PDB file of C-alpha atoms in Angstrom:
ATOM      1  CA  MET A 296      52.918 -15.840  27.695  1.00 80.00           C
ATOM      2  CA  LEU A 297      53.296 -15.441  31.483  1.00 82.00           C
ATOM      3  CA  ILE A 298      49.906 -16.889  32.389  1.00 77.00           C
ATOM      4  CA  SER A 299      49.148 -19.428  29.648  1.00 76.00           C
ATOM      5  CA  GLY A 300      52.695 -20.411  28.780  1.00 82.00           C
ATOM      6  CA  ALA A 301      54.579 -20.583  25.480  1.00 85.00           C
ATOM      7  CA  PRO A 302      52.645 -23.595  24.067  1.00 80.00           C
ATOM      8  CA  ALA A 303      49.483 -21.476  23.840  1.00 77.00           C
ATOM      9  CA  LEU A 304      51.298 -19.386  21.218  1.00 79.00           C
ATOM     10  CA  PHE A 305      53.782 -21.756  19.594  1.00 79.00           C
ATOM     11  CA  ALA A 306      51.960 -25.102  19.942  1.00 76.00           C
ATOM     12  CA  ASN A 307      48.278 -24.178  19.748  1.00 76.00           C
ATOM     13  CA  PRO A 308      46.515 -27.511  19.100  1.00 72.00           C
ATOM     14  CA  PHE A 309      43.908 -25.776  16.930  1.00 72.00           C
ATOM     15  CA  VAL A 310      46.481 -24.673  14.334  1.00 78.00           C
ATOM     16  CA  LEU A 311      49.178 -27.323  14.560  1.00 81.00           C
ATOM     17  CA  PRO A 312      49.667 -29.253  11.283  1.00 87.00           C
ATOM     18  CA  ILE A 313      47.819 -32.540  10.943  1.00 86.00           C
ATOM     19  CA  PRO A 314      50.159 -35.587  10.763  1.00 87.00           C
ATOM     20  CA  ARG A 315      50.983 -36.413   7.143  1.00 88.00           C
ATOM     21  CA  ALA A 316      49.420 -39.856   7.296  1.00 88.00           C
ATOM     22  CA  ASP A 317      46.100 -38.401   8.530  1.00 87.00           C
ATOM     23  CA  PHE A 318      45.959 -35.241   6.474  1.00 90.00           C
ATOM     24  CA  LEU A 319      44.548 -36.448   3.124  1.00 90.00           C
ATOM     25  CA  PRO A 320      41.774 -38.661   4.637  1.00 90.00           C
ATOM     26  CA  LEU A 321      40.809 -35.821   7.001  1.00 89.00           C
ATOM     27  CA  LEU A 322      40.887 -33.303   4.145  1.00 91.00           C
ATOM     28  CA  ALA A 323      38.530 -35.497   2.074  1.00 91.00           C
ATOM     29  CA  GLN A 324      36.156 -35.779   5.050  1.00 90.00           C
ATOM     30  CA  ARG A 325      36.165 -32.028   5.678  1.00 90.00           C
ATOM     31  CA  LEU A 326      35.528 -31.270   1.984  1.00 91.00           C
ATOM     32  CA  GLN A 327      32.543 -33.647   2.028  1.00 91.00           C
ATOM     33  CA  GLU A 328      31.215 -31.903   5.131  1.00 90.00           C
ATOM     34  CA  THR A 329      31.690 -28.520   3.476  1.00 91.00           C
ATOM     35  CA  TRP A 330      29.846 -29.541   0.329  1.00 89.00           C
ATOM     36  CA  ALA A 331      27.029 -31.030   2.413  1.00 88.00           C
ATOM     37  CA  GLU A 332      26.702 -27.733   4.307  1.00 88.00           C
ATOM     38  CA  TRP A 333      26.622 -25.758   1.054  1.00 88.00           C
ATOM     39  CA  GLN A 334      23.829 -28.052  -0.194  1.00 84.00           C
ATOM     40  CA  PHE A 335      21.729 -27.783   2.976  1.00 80.00           C
ATOM     41  CA  ASP A 336      18.140 -27.009   1.899  1.00 76.00           C
ATOM     42  CA  VAL A 337      19.367 -26.056  -1.594  1.00 79.00           C
ATOM     43  CA  PRO A 338      17.430 -27.547  -4.543  1.00 80.00           C
ATOM     44  CA  SER A 339      19.520 -29.841  -6.739  1.00 84.00           C
ATOM     45  CA  ILE A 340      18.792 -27.711  -9.795  1.00 85.00           C
ATOM     46  CA  VAL A 341      20.437 -24.681  -8.150  1.00 83.00           C
ATOM     47  CA  SER A 342      23.560 -26.705  -7.381  1.00 86.00           C
ATOM     48  CA  ALA A 343      23.657 -27.992 -10.937  1.00 89.00           C
ATOM     49  CA  LEU A 344      23.322 -24.460 -12.342  1.00 88.00           C
ATOM     50  CA  MET A 345      26.196 -23.333 -10.127  1.00 89.00           C
ATOM     51  CA  VAL A 346      28.525 -26.149 -11.215  1.00 90.00           C
ATOM     52  CA  VAL A 347      27.646 -25.704 -14.907  1.00 90.00           C
ATOM     53  CA  GLY A 348      28.105 -21.952 -14.640  1.00 89.00           C
ATOM     54  CA  VAL A 349      31.605 -22.337 -13.183  1.00 89.00           C
ATOM     55  CA  ALA A 350      32.460 -24.824 -15.958  1.00 88.00           C
ATOM     56  CA  PHE A 351      31.209 -22.374 -18.628  1.00 84.00           C
ATOM     57  CA  GLU A 352      33.264 -19.538 -17.125  1.00 83.00           C
ATOM     58  CA  THR A 353      36.443 -21.663 -17.107  1.00 80.00           C
ATOM     59  CA  ILE A 354      35.961 -23.131 -20.606  1.00 80.00           C
ATOM     60  CA  LEU A 355      35.027 -19.818 -22.231  1.00 75.00           C
ATOM     61  CA  LYS A 356      37.997 -18.063 -20.655  1.00 72.00           C
ATOM     62  CA  ILE A 357      40.351 -20.769 -21.965  1.00 70.00           C
ATOM     63  CA  ASN A 358      38.841 -20.490 -25.423  1.00 66.00           C
ATOM     64  CA  ARG A 359      39.600 -16.758 -25.507  1.00 63.00           C
ATOM     65  CA  ARG A 360      43.308 -17.726 -25.611  1.00 62.00           C
ATOM     66  CA  GLN A 361      44.187 -15.163 -22.969  1.00 60.00           C
ATOM     67  CA  THR A 362      47.589 -15.241 -21.340  1.00 59.00           C
ATOM     68  CA  ARG A 363      46.078 -15.073 -17.878  1.00 67.00           C
ATOM     69  CA  LEU A 364      45.073 -18.240 -16.055  1.00 70.00           C
ATOM     70  CA  PRO A 365      41.360 -18.761 -15.379  1.00 74.00           C
ATOM     71  CA  PHE A 366      40.652 -17.310 -11.965  1.00 79.00           C
ATOM     72  CA  LEU A 367      39.730 -20.626 -10.383  1.00 80.00           C
ATOM     73  CA  PHE A 368      42.996 -22.160 -11.590  1.00 82.00           C
ATOM     74  CA  ALA A 369      44.911 -19.292 -10.008  1.00 84.00           C
ATOM     75  CA  VAL A 370      43.132 -19.966  -6.710  1.00 86.00           C
ATOM     76  CA  LEU A 371      44.076 -23.642  -6.890  1.00 86.00           C
ATOM     77  CA  VAL A 372      47.701 -22.794  -7.737  1.00 87.00           C
ATOM     78  CA  TRP A 373      47.840 -20.707  -4.557  1.00 89.00           C
ATOM     79  CA  MET A 374      45.662 -22.927  -2.325  1.00 89.00           C
ATOM     80  CA  LEU A 375      47.128 -26.400  -2.933  1.00 90.00           C
ATOM     81  CA  PRO A 376      50.692 -25.556  -1.810  1.00 91.00           C
ATOM     82  CA  VAL A 377      49.307 -23.802   1.284  1.00 90.00           C
ATOM     83  CA  LEU A 378      47.302 -26.890   2.183  1.00 90.00           C
ATOM     84  CA  MET A 379      50.183 -29.289   1.600  1.00 90.00           C
ATOM     85  CA  ILE A 380      52.663 -27.166   3.588  1.00 90.00           C
ATOM     86  CA  GLN A 381      50.467 -26.097   6.522  1.00 88.00           C
ATOM     87  CA  ARG A 382      48.293 -29.276   6.638  1.00 90.00           C
ATOM     88  CA  PRO A 383      45.495 -27.518   8.553  1.00 88.00           C
ATOM     89  CA  ASN A 384      42.289 -29.054   9.830  1.00 87.00           C
ATOM     90  CA  VAL A 385      40.093 -27.353   7.223  1.00 88.00           C
ATOM     91  CA  TRP A 386      36.745 -26.972   8.966  1.00 87.00           C
ATOM     92  CA  ARG A 387      33.659 -25.951   6.980  1.00 88.00           C
ATOM     93  CA  LYS A 388      33.876 -22.296   8.024  1.00 89.00           C
ATOM     94  CA  ILE A 389      37.307 -21.994   6.428  1.00 89.00           C
ATOM     95  CA  TRP A 390      35.788 -22.369   2.941  1.00 91.00           C
ATOM     96  CA  VAL A 391      33.137 -19.620   3.201  1.00 90.00           C
ATOM     97  CA  TRP A 392      35.238 -17.280   1.026  1.00 91.00           C
ATOM     98  CA  LEU A 393      35.379 -19.947  -1.708  1.00 90.00           C
ATOM     99  CA  LEU A 394      31.595 -20.318  -1.845  1.00 90.00           C
ATOM    100  CA  ALA A 395      31.190 -16.587  -2.557  1.00 90.00           C
ATOM    101  CA  LEU A 396      33.841 -16.807  -5.274  1.00 90.00           C
ATOM    102  CA  ILE A 397      32.213 -19.849  -6.885  1.00 90.00           C
ATOM    103  CA  LEU A 398      28.824 -18.108  -6.993  1.00 89.00           C
ATOM    104  CA  VAL A 399      30.377 -15.080  -8.688  1.00 90.00           C
ATOM    105  CA  LEU A 400      32.169 -17.298 -11.244  1.00 89.00           C
ATOM    106  CA  ALA A 401      28.946 -19.217 -11.938  1.00 90.00           C
ATOM    107  CA  SER A 402      27.129 -15.938 -12.618  1.00 86.00           C
ATOM    108  CA  ILE A 403      29.899 -14.771 -14.948  1.00 85.00           C
ATOM    109  CA  GLY A 404      29.766 -18.091 -16.792  1.00 85.00           C
ATOM    110  CA  TRP A 405      26.025 -17.893 -17.465  1.00 84.00           C
ATOM    111  CA  MET A 406      26.169 -14.207 -18.415  1.00 81.00           C
ATOM    112  CA  THR A 407      29.061 -14.808 -20.821  1.00 79.00           C
ATOM    113  CA  LEU A 408      27.221 -17.728 -22.398  1.00 79.00           C
ATOM    114  CA  LEU A 409      24.034 -15.689 -22.847  1.00 75.00           C
ATOM    115  CA  GLU A 410      25.937 -12.761 -24.340  1.00 74.00           C
ATOM    116  CA  ARG A 411      27.726 -15.009 -26.805  1.00 73.00           C
ATOM    117  CA  PHE A 412      24.847 -17.235 -27.936  1.00 68.00           C
ATOM    118  CA  GLY A 413      21.630 -15.671 -26.702  1.00 61.00           C
ATOM    119  CA  GLY A 414      21.824 -12.118 -27.930  1.00 60.00           C
ATOM    120  CA  TRP A 415      21.801 -10.954 -24.330  1.00 58.00           C
ATOM    121  CA  ARG A 416      23.313  -7.577 -25.275  1.00 60.00           C
ATOM    122  CA  ARG A 417      19.928  -6.554 -26.674  1.00 61.00           C
ATOM    123  CA  TRP A 418      18.433  -7.018 -23.209  1.00 59.00           C
ATOM    124  CA  ARG A 419      20.713  -4.553 -21.481  1.00 60.00           C
ATOM    125  CA  GLY A 420      19.361  -1.682 -19.425  1.00 60.00           C
ATOM    126  CA  LYS A 421      15.885  -1.580 -17.934  1.00 67.00           C
ATOM    127  CA  ALA A 422      14.952  -5.091 -19.018  1.00 69.00           C
ATOM    128  CA  VAL A 423      17.798  -6.566 -16.983  1.00 68.00           C
ATOM    129  CA  ASP A 424      16.834  -4.477 -13.950  1.00 74.00           C
ATOM    130  CA  ARG A 425      13.253  -5.693 -14.183  1.00 79.00           C
ATOM    131  CA  ILE A 426      14.300  -9.323 -14.503  1.00 75.00           C
ATOM    132  CA  VAL A 427      16.608  -9.093 -11.496  1.00 76.00           C
ATOM    133  CA  THR A 428      13.887  -7.371  -9.456  1.00 85.00           C
ATOM    134  CA  ALA A 429      11.350 -10.028 -10.423  1.00 86.00           C
ATOM    135  CA  VAL A 430      13.764 -12.815  -9.442  1.00 81.00           C
ATOM    136  CA  LEU A 431      14.468 -11.210  -6.053  1.00 85.00           C
ATOM    137  CA  ILE A 432      10.725 -10.821  -5.372  1.00 91.00           C
ATOM    138  CA  CYS A 433      10.145 -14.487  -6.302  1.00 85.00           C
ATOM    139  CA  LEU A 434      12.949 -15.606  -3.992  1.00 81.00           C
ATOM    140  CA  ALA A 435      11.503 -13.558  -1.148  1.00 85.00           C
ATOM    141  CA  VAL A 436       8.006 -15.015  -1.667  1.00 86.00           C
ATOM    142  CA  ILE A 437       9.367 -18.569  -1.942  1.00 80.00           C
ATOM    143  CA  SER A 438      11.407 -18.179   1.254  1.00 82.00           C
ATOM    144  CA  LEU A 439       8.464 -17.038   3.409  1.00 84.00           C
ATOM    145  CA  PRO A 440       6.954 -20.532   3.848  1.00 81.00           C
ATOM    146  CA  TYR A 441      10.431 -21.856   4.645  1.00 78.00           C
ATOM    147  CA  ALA A 442      10.922 -19.155   7.293  1.00 79.00           C
ATOM    148  CA  VAL A 443       7.557 -19.904   8.896  1.00 81.00           C
ATOM    149  CA  ARG A 444       8.099 -23.699   8.787  1.00 77.00           C
ATOM    150  CA  LYS A 445      11.748 -23.817   9.783  1.00 75.00           C
ATOM    151  CA  GLY A 446      12.019 -20.738  11.957  1.00 74.00           C
ATOM    152  CA  ALA A 447      10.212 -22.321  14.890  1.00 73.00           C
ATOM    153  CA  ARG A 448      12.821 -25.037  15.208  1.00 72.00           C
ATOM    154  CA  LEU A 449      15.473 -22.418  16.049  1.00 72.00           C
ATOM    155  CA  ALA A 450      13.710 -21.903  19.391  1.00 73.00           C
ATOM    156  CA  ILE A 451      14.096 -25.593  20.271  1.00 78.00           C
ATOM    157  CA  PRO A 452      17.084 -26.225  22.577  1.00 83.00           C
ATOM    158  CA  TRP A 453      19.922 -27.873  20.675  1.00 87.00           C
ATOM    159  CA  SER A 454      21.937 -30.843  21.892  1.00 92.00           C
ATOM    160  CA  SER A 455      24.652 -28.697  23.495  1.00 93.00           C
ATOM    161  CA  GLU A 456      22.104 -26.790  25.599  1.00 94.00           C
ATOM    162  CA  LEU A 457      20.239 -29.990  26.526  1.00 95.00           C
ATOM    163  CA  THR A 458      23.533 -31.620  27.539  1.00 96.00           C
ATOM    164  CA  ALA A 459      24.571 -28.639  29.646  1.00 96.00           C
ATOM    165  CA  ASN A 460      21.196 -28.534  31.412  1.00 95.00           C
ATOM    166  CA  TYR A 461      21.402 -32.262  32.092  1.00 96.00           C
ATOM    167  CA  LEU A 462      24.816 -31.795  33.673  1.00 96.00           C
ATOM    168  CA  ALA A 463      23.827 -28.710  35.634  1.00 95.00           C
ATOM    169  CA  GLU A 464      21.055 -30.677  37.366  1.00 95.00           C
ATOM    170  CA  ARG A 465      23.458 -33.447  38.466  1.00 95.00           C
ATOM    171  CA  LEU A 466      26.815 -31.847  39.148  1.00 95.00           C
ATOM    172  CA  ALA A 467      27.801 -32.203  42.795  1.00 93.00           C
ATOM    173  CA  PRO A 468      30.575 -30.279  44.589  1.00 92.00           C
ATOM    174  CA  GLY A 469      33.971 -31.537  43.471  1.00 92.00           C
ATOM    175  CA  GLU A 470      32.753 -32.970  40.152  1.00 94.00           C
ATOM    176  CA  ILE A 471      34.160 -31.721  36.847  1.00 95.00           C
ATOM    177  CA  VAL A 472      33.318 -31.946  33.138  1.00 96.00           C
ATOM    178  CA  ALA A 473      35.641 -33.150  30.343  1.00 94.00           C
ATOM    179  CA  ILE A 474      34.657 -32.481  26.722  1.00 93.00           C
ATOM    180  CA  ASP A 475      36.321 -32.935  23.351  1.00 86.00           C
ATOM    181  CA  PRO A 476      37.914 -29.546  22.457  1.00 83.00           C
ATOM    182  CA  TRP A 477      35.910 -29.266  19.252  1.00 84.00           C
ATOM    183  CA  HIS A 478      32.552 -29.502  21.066  1.00 89.00           C
ATOM    184  CA  ALA A 479      33.465 -27.788  24.312  1.00 92.00           C
ATOM    185  CA  PRO A 480      32.668 -24.067  23.675  1.00 93.00           C
ATOM    186  CA  PRO A 481      28.865 -24.296  23.287  1.00 94.00           C
ATOM    187  CA  ILE A 482      28.511 -26.681  26.222  1.00 95.00           C
ATOM    188  CA  TRP A 483      30.730 -24.453  28.363  1.00 95.00           C
ATOM    189  CA  TYR A 484      28.566 -21.494  27.389  1.00 95.00           C
ATOM    190  CA  TYR A 485      25.330 -23.184  28.401  1.00 95.00           C
ATOM    191  CA  LEU A 486      26.890 -24.465  31.644  1.00 96.00           C
ATOM    192  CA  LEU A 487      27.716 -20.875  32.539  1.00 95.00           C
ATOM    193  CA  ARG A 488      24.194 -19.830  31.547  1.00 94.00           C
ATOM    194  CA  ALA A 489      22.883 -22.537  33.906  1.00 94.00           C
ATOM    195  CA  GLY A 490      24.822 -20.959  36.775  1.00 94.00           C
ATOM    196  CA  GLN A 491      27.754 -23.383  36.929  1.00 95.00           C
ATOM    197  CA  PRO A 492      31.223 -21.970  37.741  1.00 94.00           C
ATOM    198  CA  ASP A 493      33.954 -22.207  35.111  1.00 92.00           C
ATOM    199  CA  THR A 494      36.095 -24.152  37.570  1.00 92.00           C
ATOM    200  CA  ILE A 495      34.244 -27.355  36.635  1.00 94.00           C
ATOM    201  CA  PHE A 496      35.724 -27.294  33.106  1.00 92.00           C
ATOM    202  CA  ASN A 497      38.496 -24.682  33.024  1.00 89.00           C
ATOM    203  CA  GLN A 498      42.054 -26.154  33.184  1.00 87.00           C
ATOM    204  CA  ILE A 499      40.805 -29.357  34.765  1.00 89.00           C
ATOM    205  CA  HIS A 500      43.981 -31.108  33.575  1.00 86.00           C
ATOM    206  CA  LEU A 501      45.606 -29.425  36.566  1.00 84.00           C
ATOM    207  CA  ARG A 502      42.924 -30.505  39.025  1.00 83.00           C
ATOM    208  CA  GLN A 503      43.724 -32.976  41.766  1.00 82.00           C
ATOM    209  CA  ASP A 504      40.806 -32.363  44.133  1.00 86.00           C
ATOM    210  CA  TYR A 505      37.900 -33.825  42.183  1.00 89.00           C
ATOM    211  CA  THR A 506      35.421 -36.508  43.142  1.00 91.00           C
ATOM    212  CA  GLY A 507      34.150 -37.491  39.697  1.00 92.00           C
ATOM    213  CA  VAL A 508      34.223 -36.599  36.001  1.00 94.00           C
ATOM    214  CA  TYR A 509      31.367 -36.251  33.548  1.00 96.00           C
ATOM    215  CA  VAL A 510      32.814 -37.025  30.114  1.00 95.00           C
ATOM    216  CA  ILE A 511      31.041 -35.858  26.950  1.00 95.00           C
ATOM    217  CA  THR A 512      31.911 -37.731  23.739  1.00 94.00           C
ATOM    218  CA  ALA A 513      30.720 -37.611  20.130  1.00 91.00           C
ATOM    219  CA  PRO A 514      31.017 -41.302  19.152  1.00 86.00           C
ATOM    220  CA  ASP A 515      30.274 -40.667  15.460  1.00 83.00           C
ATOM    221  CA  GLU A 516      33.430 -38.601  15.071  1.00 81.00           C
ATOM    222  CA  ALA A 517      37.078 -39.630  14.992  1.00 74.00           C
ATOM    223  CA  ASP A 518      39.153 -39.091  18.163  1.00 76.00           C
ATOM    224  CA  SER A 519      36.054 -38.380  20.253  1.00 84.00           C
ATOM    225  CA  ASP A 520      35.765 -41.712  22.038  1.00 88.00           C
ATOM    226  CA  LEU A 521      35.829 -41.981  25.816  1.00 91.00           C
ATOM    227  CA  ALA A 522      39.519 -42.828  26.147  1.00 89.00           C
ATOM    228  CA  SER A 523      40.605 -40.045  23.759  1.00 89.00           C
ATOM    229  CA  VAL A 524      38.548 -37.371  25.499  1.00 91.00           C
ATOM    230  CA  LEU A 525      39.804 -38.393  28.936  1.00 90.00           C
ATOM    231  CA  ARG A 526      43.393 -38.423  27.697  1.00 88.00           C
ATOM    232  CA  ARG A 527      43.163 -35.051  25.967  1.00 87.00           C
ATOM    233  CA  ALA A 528      40.702 -33.034  28.052  1.00 88.00           C
ATOM    234  CA  GLY A 529      40.412 -34.812  31.392  1.00 88.00           C
ATOM    235  CA  PRO A 530      42.424 -34.476  34.623  1.00 89.00           C
ATOM    236  CA  GLN A 531      45.995 -35.609  34.139  1.00 85.00           C
ATOM    237  CA  SER A 532      46.621 -36.204  37.830  1.00 79.00           C
ATOM    238  CA  ASP A 533      45.422 -39.690  38.751  1.00 78.00           C
ATOM    239  CA  PRO A 534      43.325 -40.032  35.537  1.00 81.00           C
ATOM    240  CA  SER A 535      40.153 -42.086  35.481  1.00 80.00           C
ATOM    241  CA  ASP A 536      40.085 -45.555  33.991  1.00 85.00           C
ATOM    242  CA  PRO A 537      37.724 -45.651  30.968  1.00 87.00           C
ATOM    243  CA  GLN A 538      36.789 -49.214  31.856  1.00 88.00           C
ATOM    244  CA  GLN A 539      35.296 -47.968  35.118  1.00 87.00           C
ATOM    245  CA  CYS A 540      33.159 -45.247  33.507  1.00 92.00           C
ATOM    246  CA  VAL A 541      29.397 -45.652  33.169  1.00 94.00           C
ATOM    247  CA  LEU A 542      27.267 -44.427  30.259  1.00 95.00           C
ATOM    248  CA  GLU A 543      24.566 -42.325  31.912  1.00 94.00           C
ATOM    249  CA  ASN A 544      22.707 -40.776  28.976  1.00 95.00           C
ATOM    250  CA  GLU A 545      22.645 -40.174  25.227  1.00 94.00           C
ATOM    251  CA  ILE A 546      21.695 -36.789  23.783  1.00 94.00           C
ATOM    252  CA  VAL A 547      22.403 -37.049  20.049  1.00 89.00           C
ATOM    253  CA  PRO A 548      25.155 -36.650  18.985  1.00 90.00           C
ATOM    254  CA  TYR A 549      26.646 -36.899  22.479  1.00 94.00           C
ATOM    255  CA  HIS A 550      27.195 -39.701  24.965  1.00 95.00           C
ATOM    256  CA  ILE A 551      27.472 -38.692  28.637  1.00 96.00           C
ATOM    257  CA  TYR A 552      29.674 -40.849  30.857  1.00 96.00           C
ATOM    258  CA  TYR A 553      30.383 -40.639  34.565  1.00 95.00           C
ATOM    259  CA  CYS A 554      33.775 -41.667  35.885  1.00 92.00           C
ATOM    260  CA  ALA A 555      34.385 -41.779  39.615  1.00 87.00           C
ATOM    261  CA  ALA A 556      37.754 -40.583  40.908  1.00 80.00           C
ATOM    262  CA  HIS A 557      40.201 -43.201  42.173  1.00 70.00           C
TER     263      HIS A 557
END
């Protein structure tokens, strides 16, 4: 409170509610991004089995005429009011808990269906253990080529590291770096790894003694254009004019601009 001020606690921009007019479109975009991440390198048949399994679990539970709500309905009853009241920016990582729940429900749905129509009860015991073991071995064998083929790409520097290295080679004394808050942490990390001091990006909105600003934008994302990044993350004292900034490089998904101080 003494060092960072009250807004860091009571007006944290990362948890403030999204404006009502923007919330639903942004929510739809985040849900699409979440589903795309869940489907990354997942065969379509696996996704279909998951969706059908959840549907089976819900339908069969309703048909049992139980007084309890289906579990997924109970989650929605709790989750929807929270979303509408808090209006958070629901990033992909926020839904990790739901993926685990959906996988469990899909498994329950398929098991219930097999027990009801497939005589699965006769397969209890050792047979089930052997089937599960065989499936796990198959999954391990199938994943080995993927690990060999895809694992090497993890050693390739990603865009945030490439951007930080590009900046580290060009930053002169008195120059600072402005980045959209959502993309800043990894680039900050790699700037520090490259030997740059945190003064080039830490609290630069208070800086007055700077000679130029490197501005990193993600043009494919909303509110990450040059003017928005300068307004939100750049120096507030004698701010740079976006019209005078020059595009120096593109490292997908980033654009790197240089803006000279007035």
